[in-house]
Short mmCIF file of C-alpha atoms in Angstrom, two decimals:
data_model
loop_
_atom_site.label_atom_id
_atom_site.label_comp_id
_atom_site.label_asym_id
_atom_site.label_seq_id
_atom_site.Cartn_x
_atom_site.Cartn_y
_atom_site.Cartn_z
CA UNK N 24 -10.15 -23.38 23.66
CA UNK N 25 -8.29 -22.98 20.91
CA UNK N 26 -8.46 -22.06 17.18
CA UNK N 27 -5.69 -22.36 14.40
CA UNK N 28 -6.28 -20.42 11.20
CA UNK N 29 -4.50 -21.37 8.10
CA UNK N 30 -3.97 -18.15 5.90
CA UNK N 31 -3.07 -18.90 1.90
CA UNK N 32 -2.56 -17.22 -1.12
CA UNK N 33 -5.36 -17.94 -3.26
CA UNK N 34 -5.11 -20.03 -6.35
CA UNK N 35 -4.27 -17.87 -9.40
CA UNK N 36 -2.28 -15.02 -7.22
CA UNK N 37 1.74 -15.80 -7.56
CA UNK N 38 3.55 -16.60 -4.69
CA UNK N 39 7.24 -15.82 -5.11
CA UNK N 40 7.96 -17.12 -1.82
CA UNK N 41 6.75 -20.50 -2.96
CA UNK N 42 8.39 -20.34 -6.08
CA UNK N 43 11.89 -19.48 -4.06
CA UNK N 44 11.24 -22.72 -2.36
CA UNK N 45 10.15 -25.16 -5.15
CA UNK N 46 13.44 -23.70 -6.86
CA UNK N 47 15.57 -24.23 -3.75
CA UNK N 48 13.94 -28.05 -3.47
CA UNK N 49 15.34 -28.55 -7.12
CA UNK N 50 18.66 -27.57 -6.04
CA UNK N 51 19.53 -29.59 -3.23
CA UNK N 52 17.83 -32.66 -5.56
CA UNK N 53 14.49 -33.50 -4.53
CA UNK N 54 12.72 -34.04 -7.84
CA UNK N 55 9.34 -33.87 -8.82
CA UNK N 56 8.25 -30.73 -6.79
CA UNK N 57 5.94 -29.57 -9.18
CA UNK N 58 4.32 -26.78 -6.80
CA UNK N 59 5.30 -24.86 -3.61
CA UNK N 60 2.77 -22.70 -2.15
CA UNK N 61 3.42 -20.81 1.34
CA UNK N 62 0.70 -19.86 3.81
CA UNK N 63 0.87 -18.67 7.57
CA UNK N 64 -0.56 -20.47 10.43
CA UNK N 65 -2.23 -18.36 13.45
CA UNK N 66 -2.86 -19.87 16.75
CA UNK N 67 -5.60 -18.31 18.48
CA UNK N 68 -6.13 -18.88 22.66
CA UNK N 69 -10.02 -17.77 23.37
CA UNK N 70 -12.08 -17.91 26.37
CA UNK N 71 -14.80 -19.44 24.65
CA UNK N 72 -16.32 -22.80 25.61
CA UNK N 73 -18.41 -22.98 22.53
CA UNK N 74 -16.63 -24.36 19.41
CA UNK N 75 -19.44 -23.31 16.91
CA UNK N 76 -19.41 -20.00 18.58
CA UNK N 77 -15.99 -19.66 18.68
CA UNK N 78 -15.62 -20.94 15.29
CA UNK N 79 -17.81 -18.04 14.10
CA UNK N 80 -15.76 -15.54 16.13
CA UNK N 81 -12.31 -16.37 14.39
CA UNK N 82 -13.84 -16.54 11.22
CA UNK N 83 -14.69 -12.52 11.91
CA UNK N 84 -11.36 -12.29 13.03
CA UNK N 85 -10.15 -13.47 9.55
CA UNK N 86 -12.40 -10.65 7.82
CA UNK N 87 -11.54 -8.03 9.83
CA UNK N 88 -8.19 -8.66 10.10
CA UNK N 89 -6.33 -12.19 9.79
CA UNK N 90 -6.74 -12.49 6.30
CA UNK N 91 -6.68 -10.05 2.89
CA UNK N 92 -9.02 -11.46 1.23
CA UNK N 93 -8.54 -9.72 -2.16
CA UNK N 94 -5.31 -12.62 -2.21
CA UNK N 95 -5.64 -14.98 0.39
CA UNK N 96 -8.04 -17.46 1.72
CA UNK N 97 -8.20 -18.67 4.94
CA UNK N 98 -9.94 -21.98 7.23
CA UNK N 99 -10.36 -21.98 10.52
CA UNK N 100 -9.96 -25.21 13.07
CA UNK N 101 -11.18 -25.42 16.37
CA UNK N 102 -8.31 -27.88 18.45
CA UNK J 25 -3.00 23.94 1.85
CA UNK J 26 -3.51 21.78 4.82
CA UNK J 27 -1.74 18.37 4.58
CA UNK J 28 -1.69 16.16 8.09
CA UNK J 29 1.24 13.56 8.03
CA UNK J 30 0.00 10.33 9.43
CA UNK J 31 2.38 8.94 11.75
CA UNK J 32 2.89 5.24 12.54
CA UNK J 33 5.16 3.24 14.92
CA UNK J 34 7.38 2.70 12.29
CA UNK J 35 7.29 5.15 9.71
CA UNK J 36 10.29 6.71 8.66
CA UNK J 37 9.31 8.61 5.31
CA UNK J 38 6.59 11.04 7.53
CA UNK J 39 9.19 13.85 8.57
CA UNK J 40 10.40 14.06 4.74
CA UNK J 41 6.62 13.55 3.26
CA UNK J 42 5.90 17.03 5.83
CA UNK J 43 9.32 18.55 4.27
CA UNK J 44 8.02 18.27 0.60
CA UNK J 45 4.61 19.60 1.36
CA UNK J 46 5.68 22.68 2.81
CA UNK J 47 8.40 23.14 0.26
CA UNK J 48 5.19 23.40 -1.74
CA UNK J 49 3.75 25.97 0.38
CA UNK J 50 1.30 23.52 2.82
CA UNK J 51 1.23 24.05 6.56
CA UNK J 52 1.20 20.27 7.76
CA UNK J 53 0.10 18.98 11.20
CA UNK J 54 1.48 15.63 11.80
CA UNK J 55 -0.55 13.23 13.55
CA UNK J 56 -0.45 10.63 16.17
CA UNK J 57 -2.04 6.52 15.06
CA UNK J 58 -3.82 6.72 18.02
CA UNK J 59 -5.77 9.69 17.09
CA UNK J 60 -9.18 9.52 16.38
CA UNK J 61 -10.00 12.67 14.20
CA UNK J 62 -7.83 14.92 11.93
CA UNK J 63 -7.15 18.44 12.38
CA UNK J 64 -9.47 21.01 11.32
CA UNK J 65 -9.42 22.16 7.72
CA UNK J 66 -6.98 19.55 6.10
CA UNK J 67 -7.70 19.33 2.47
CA UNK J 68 -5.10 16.19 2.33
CA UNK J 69 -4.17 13.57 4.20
CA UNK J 70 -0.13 12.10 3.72
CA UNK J 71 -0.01 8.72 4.50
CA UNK J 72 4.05 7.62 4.91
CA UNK J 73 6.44 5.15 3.62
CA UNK J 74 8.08 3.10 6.22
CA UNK J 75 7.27 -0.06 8.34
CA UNK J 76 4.25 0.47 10.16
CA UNK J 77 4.27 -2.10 13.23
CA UNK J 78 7.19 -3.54 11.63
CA UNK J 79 5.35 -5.20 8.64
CA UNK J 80 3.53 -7.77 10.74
CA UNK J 81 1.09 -10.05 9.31
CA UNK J 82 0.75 -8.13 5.92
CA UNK J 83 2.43 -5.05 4.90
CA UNK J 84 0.39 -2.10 5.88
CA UNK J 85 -2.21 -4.46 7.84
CA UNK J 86 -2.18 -3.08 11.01
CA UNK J 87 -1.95 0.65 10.52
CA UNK J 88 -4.86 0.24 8.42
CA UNK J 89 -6.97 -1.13 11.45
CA UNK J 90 -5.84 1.69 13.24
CA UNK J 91 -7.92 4.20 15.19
CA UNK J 92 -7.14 7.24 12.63
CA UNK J 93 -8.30 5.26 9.75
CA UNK J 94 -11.98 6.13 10.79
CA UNK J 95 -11.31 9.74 9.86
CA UNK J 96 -9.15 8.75 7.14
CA UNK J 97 -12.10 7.24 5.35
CA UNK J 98 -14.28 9.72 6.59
CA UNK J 99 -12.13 12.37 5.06
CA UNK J 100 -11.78 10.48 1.52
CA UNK J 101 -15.49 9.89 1.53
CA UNK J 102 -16.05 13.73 2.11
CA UNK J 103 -13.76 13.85 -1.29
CA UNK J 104 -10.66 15.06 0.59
CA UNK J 105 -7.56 13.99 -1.10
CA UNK J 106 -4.98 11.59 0.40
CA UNK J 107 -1.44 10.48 -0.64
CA UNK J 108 -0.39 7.24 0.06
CA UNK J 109 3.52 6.72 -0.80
CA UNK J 110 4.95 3.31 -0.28
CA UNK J 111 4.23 1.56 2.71
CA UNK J 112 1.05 4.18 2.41
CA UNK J 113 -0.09 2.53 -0.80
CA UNK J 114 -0.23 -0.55 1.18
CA UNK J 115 -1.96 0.90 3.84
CA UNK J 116 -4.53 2.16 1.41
CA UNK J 117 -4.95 -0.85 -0.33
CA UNK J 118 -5.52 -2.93 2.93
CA UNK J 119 -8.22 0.26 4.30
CA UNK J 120 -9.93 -0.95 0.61
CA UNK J 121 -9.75 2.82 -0.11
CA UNK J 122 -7.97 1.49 -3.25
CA UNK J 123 -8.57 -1.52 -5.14
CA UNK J 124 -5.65 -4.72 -5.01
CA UNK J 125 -3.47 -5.61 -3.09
CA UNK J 126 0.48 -5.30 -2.57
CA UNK J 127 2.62 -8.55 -2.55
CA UNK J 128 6.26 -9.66 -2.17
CA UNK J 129 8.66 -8.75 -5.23
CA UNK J 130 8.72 -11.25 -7.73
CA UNK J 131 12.50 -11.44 -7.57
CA UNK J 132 12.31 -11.60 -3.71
CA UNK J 133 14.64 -8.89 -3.27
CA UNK J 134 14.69 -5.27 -1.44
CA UNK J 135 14.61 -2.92 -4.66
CA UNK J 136 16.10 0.52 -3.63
CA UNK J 137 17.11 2.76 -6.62
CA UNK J 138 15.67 5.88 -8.38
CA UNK J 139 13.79 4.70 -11.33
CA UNK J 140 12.51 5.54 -14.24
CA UNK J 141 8.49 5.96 -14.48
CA UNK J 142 5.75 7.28 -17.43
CA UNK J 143 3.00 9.36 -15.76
CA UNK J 144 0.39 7.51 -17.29
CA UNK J 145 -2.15 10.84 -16.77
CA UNK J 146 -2.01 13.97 -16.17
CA UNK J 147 -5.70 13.91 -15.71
CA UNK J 148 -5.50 14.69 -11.66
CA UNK J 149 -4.84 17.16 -9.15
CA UNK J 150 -1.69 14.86 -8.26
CA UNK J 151 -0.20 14.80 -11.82
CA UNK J 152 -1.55 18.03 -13.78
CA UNK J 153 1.86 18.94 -13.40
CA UNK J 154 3.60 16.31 -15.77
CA UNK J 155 1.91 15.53 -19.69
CA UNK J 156 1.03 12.25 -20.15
CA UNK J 157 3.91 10.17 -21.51
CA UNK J 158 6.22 11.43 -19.41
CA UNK J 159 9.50 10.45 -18.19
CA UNK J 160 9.69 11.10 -14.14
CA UNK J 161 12.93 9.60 -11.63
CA UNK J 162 11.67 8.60 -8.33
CA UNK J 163 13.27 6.38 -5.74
CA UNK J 164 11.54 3.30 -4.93
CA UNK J 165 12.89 1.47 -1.70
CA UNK J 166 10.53 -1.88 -1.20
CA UNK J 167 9.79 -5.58 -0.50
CA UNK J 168 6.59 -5.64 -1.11
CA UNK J 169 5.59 -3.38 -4.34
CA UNK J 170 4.26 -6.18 -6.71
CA UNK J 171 0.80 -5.07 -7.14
CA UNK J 172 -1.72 -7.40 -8.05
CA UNK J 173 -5.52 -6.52 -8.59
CA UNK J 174 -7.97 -8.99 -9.97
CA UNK J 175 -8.82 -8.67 -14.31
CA UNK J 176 -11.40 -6.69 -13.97
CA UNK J 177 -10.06 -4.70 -11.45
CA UNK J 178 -7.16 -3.94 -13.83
CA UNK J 179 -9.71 -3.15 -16.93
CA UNK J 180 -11.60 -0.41 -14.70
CA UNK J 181 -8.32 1.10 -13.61
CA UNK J 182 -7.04 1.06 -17.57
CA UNK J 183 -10.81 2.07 -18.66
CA UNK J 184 -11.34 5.15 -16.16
CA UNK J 185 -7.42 6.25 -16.57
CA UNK J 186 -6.75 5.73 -13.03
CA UNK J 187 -3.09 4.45 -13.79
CA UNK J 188 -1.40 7.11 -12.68
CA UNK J 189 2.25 5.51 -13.70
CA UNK J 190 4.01 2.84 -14.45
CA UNK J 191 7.87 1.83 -14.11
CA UNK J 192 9.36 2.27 -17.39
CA UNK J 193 10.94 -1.22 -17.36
CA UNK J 194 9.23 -4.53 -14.94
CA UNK J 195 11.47 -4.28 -11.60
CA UNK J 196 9.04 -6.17 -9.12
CA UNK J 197 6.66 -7.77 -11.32
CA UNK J 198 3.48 -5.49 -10.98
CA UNK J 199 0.86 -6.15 -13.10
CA UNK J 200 1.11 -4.40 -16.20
CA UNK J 201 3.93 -2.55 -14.31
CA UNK J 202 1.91 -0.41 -12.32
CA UNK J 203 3.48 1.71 -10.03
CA UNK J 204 0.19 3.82 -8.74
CA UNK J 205 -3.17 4.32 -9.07
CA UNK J 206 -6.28 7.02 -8.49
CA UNK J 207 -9.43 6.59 -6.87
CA UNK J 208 -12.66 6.49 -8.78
CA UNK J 209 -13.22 10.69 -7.63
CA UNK J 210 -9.23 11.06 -8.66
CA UNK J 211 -8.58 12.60 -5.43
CA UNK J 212 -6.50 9.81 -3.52
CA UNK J 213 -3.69 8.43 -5.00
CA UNK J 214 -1.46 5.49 -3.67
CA UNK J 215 2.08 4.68 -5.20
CA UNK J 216 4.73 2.59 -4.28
CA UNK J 217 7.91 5.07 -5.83
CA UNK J 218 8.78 8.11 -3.33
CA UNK J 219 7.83 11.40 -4.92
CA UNK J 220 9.21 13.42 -1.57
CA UNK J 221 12.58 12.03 -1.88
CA UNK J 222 12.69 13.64 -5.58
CA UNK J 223 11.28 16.55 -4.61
CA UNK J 224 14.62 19.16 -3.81
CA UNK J 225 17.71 19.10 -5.73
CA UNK J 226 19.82 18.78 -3.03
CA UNK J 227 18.44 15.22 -2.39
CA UNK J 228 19.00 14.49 -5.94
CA UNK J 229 16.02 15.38 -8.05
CA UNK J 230 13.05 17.21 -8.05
CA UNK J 231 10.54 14.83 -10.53
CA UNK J 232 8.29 14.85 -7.29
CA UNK J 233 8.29 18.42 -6.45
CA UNK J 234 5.50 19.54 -9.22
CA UNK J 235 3.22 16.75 -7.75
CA UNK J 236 3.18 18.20 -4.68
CA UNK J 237 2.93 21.98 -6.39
CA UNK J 238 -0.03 21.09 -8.17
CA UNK J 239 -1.64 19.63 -5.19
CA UNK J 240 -1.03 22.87 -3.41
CA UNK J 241 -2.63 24.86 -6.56
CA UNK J 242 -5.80 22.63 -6.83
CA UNK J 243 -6.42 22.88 -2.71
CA UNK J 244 -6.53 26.38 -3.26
CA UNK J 245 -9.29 26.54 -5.99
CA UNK J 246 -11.10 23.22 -4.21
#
């Protein structure tokens, strides 16, 4: 099975990164990019069968250690 | 004094950090991630700048899960001190040991340059040696030094005097330009500017050297 976490800076923390990007976007023309925000995607093989279970699992996985979550927020999918 | 050095795949500040303790009179063990206790009889813990594991996932993330952390915290809860300096601060900011959190530069750039810094207090073991108000030179040399911390995070720090300084002008877009804080107990401080690389002459400056003296004095009488 396997599990893809989606890691983002939470709303209200800056994200320079993003801001690089929505700048760059304005450059080469595209208009009307009124927000860039950049996250991280995690793709997680697991031995589980179990999606609840293993749902639960990654989410631990995102406490402990995926995520920070004094800034960032995270989901996790089951594929 | 008794300082161990944390050492991390990665680090590259740890053999100077051990250099400006003993200048201050400290024997210093340096030890091993993989450890799982710290030497006998250390009154402070020096956690390195560098790039721990390469900076993967987060600055400072995985050191922080590593297995010497347990005594780390241990050690801080017993009200041992601990020095984080750089990609330390991030590593004590991800352990929780410190409050906020350590983010890219706001200008996206690698800032390397001595600059300048007001010691916000000299209400600490760390920074007895400076008055408050103060004008201290350290290097910085990060990527990641924009600290962030949630408002009433902030207000506690400002409230309890646990800014320990700030950079005299906005280089990486800090909040309120902080450049390191103290614990609640004042006995762990985390900053992103290198006190050890100002801290003999011949390395051009010695701003740092009187935190580490003053360290050295207060272990004594601790």
């Amino acid at each position: 099975m396997k599990a893809r976490v989606h890691i983002m800076l939470k709303n209200g923390v800056l994200d320079p990164q993003g801001e690089a990007i929505r700048h760059a976007l304005g450059t080469l023309g595209f208009e009307g990019v009124e927000g860039v925000r950049q996250g991280k995607v995690i793709d997680i093989e697991l031995a589980a069968t179990d999606a609840a279970a293993a749902e639960a699992e990654v989410g631990k996985m995102c406490e402990a250690l995926l995520a920070n979550t004094v800034i960032e927020s995270y989901s996790v999918e089951i594929l | 004094m008794k300082a161990a050095v944390l050492v991390f795949p990665g680090s590259n500040c740890d053999r100077d950090l051990a250099v400006a303790f003993r200048q201050a009179g400290a024997d210093v063990e340096m030890v091993w991630h993989k450890d799982t206790r710290l030497p006998d009889g250390v009154d402070i813990v020096g956690i390195p700048g560098g790039f721990s594991f390469g900076d993967y996932l987060r600055c400072g993330a995985i050191a922080a899960r590593s297995p010497i952390v347990g005594a780390l915290k241990a050690h801080v809860e017993r009200g041992g001190y601990a020095l984080g300096i750089c990609n330390g601060f991030q590593v004590l900011v991800e352990t929780g040991i410190l409050p906020g959190a350590l983010i890219r530069n706001a200008g996206l750039k690698f800032i390397c340059k001595p600059v300048d810094l007001t010691v916000e207090t000299a209400a600490s073991d760390f920074t007895n040696g400076y008055t408050k108000g103060q004008t201290v030179t350290f290097p910085v040399a990060h990527h990641d030094g924009n600290y962030i911390a949630k408002s009433d995070t902030l207000a506690a720090l400002n409230d309890q005097d646990r800014v320990a300084f700030r950079y005299g002008s906005d280089i990486n877009g800090s909040a309120e330009s902080i450049a390191g804080i103290l614990s609640e107990n004042r006995r762990v401080l985390g900053l992103m500017p290198h006190p050890e690389r100002a801290a003999d002459p011949v390395l051009g400056g010695q701003d740092g050297a009187n935190l580490f003296r003053s360290l050295a004095i207060a272990s004594v009488t601790a």
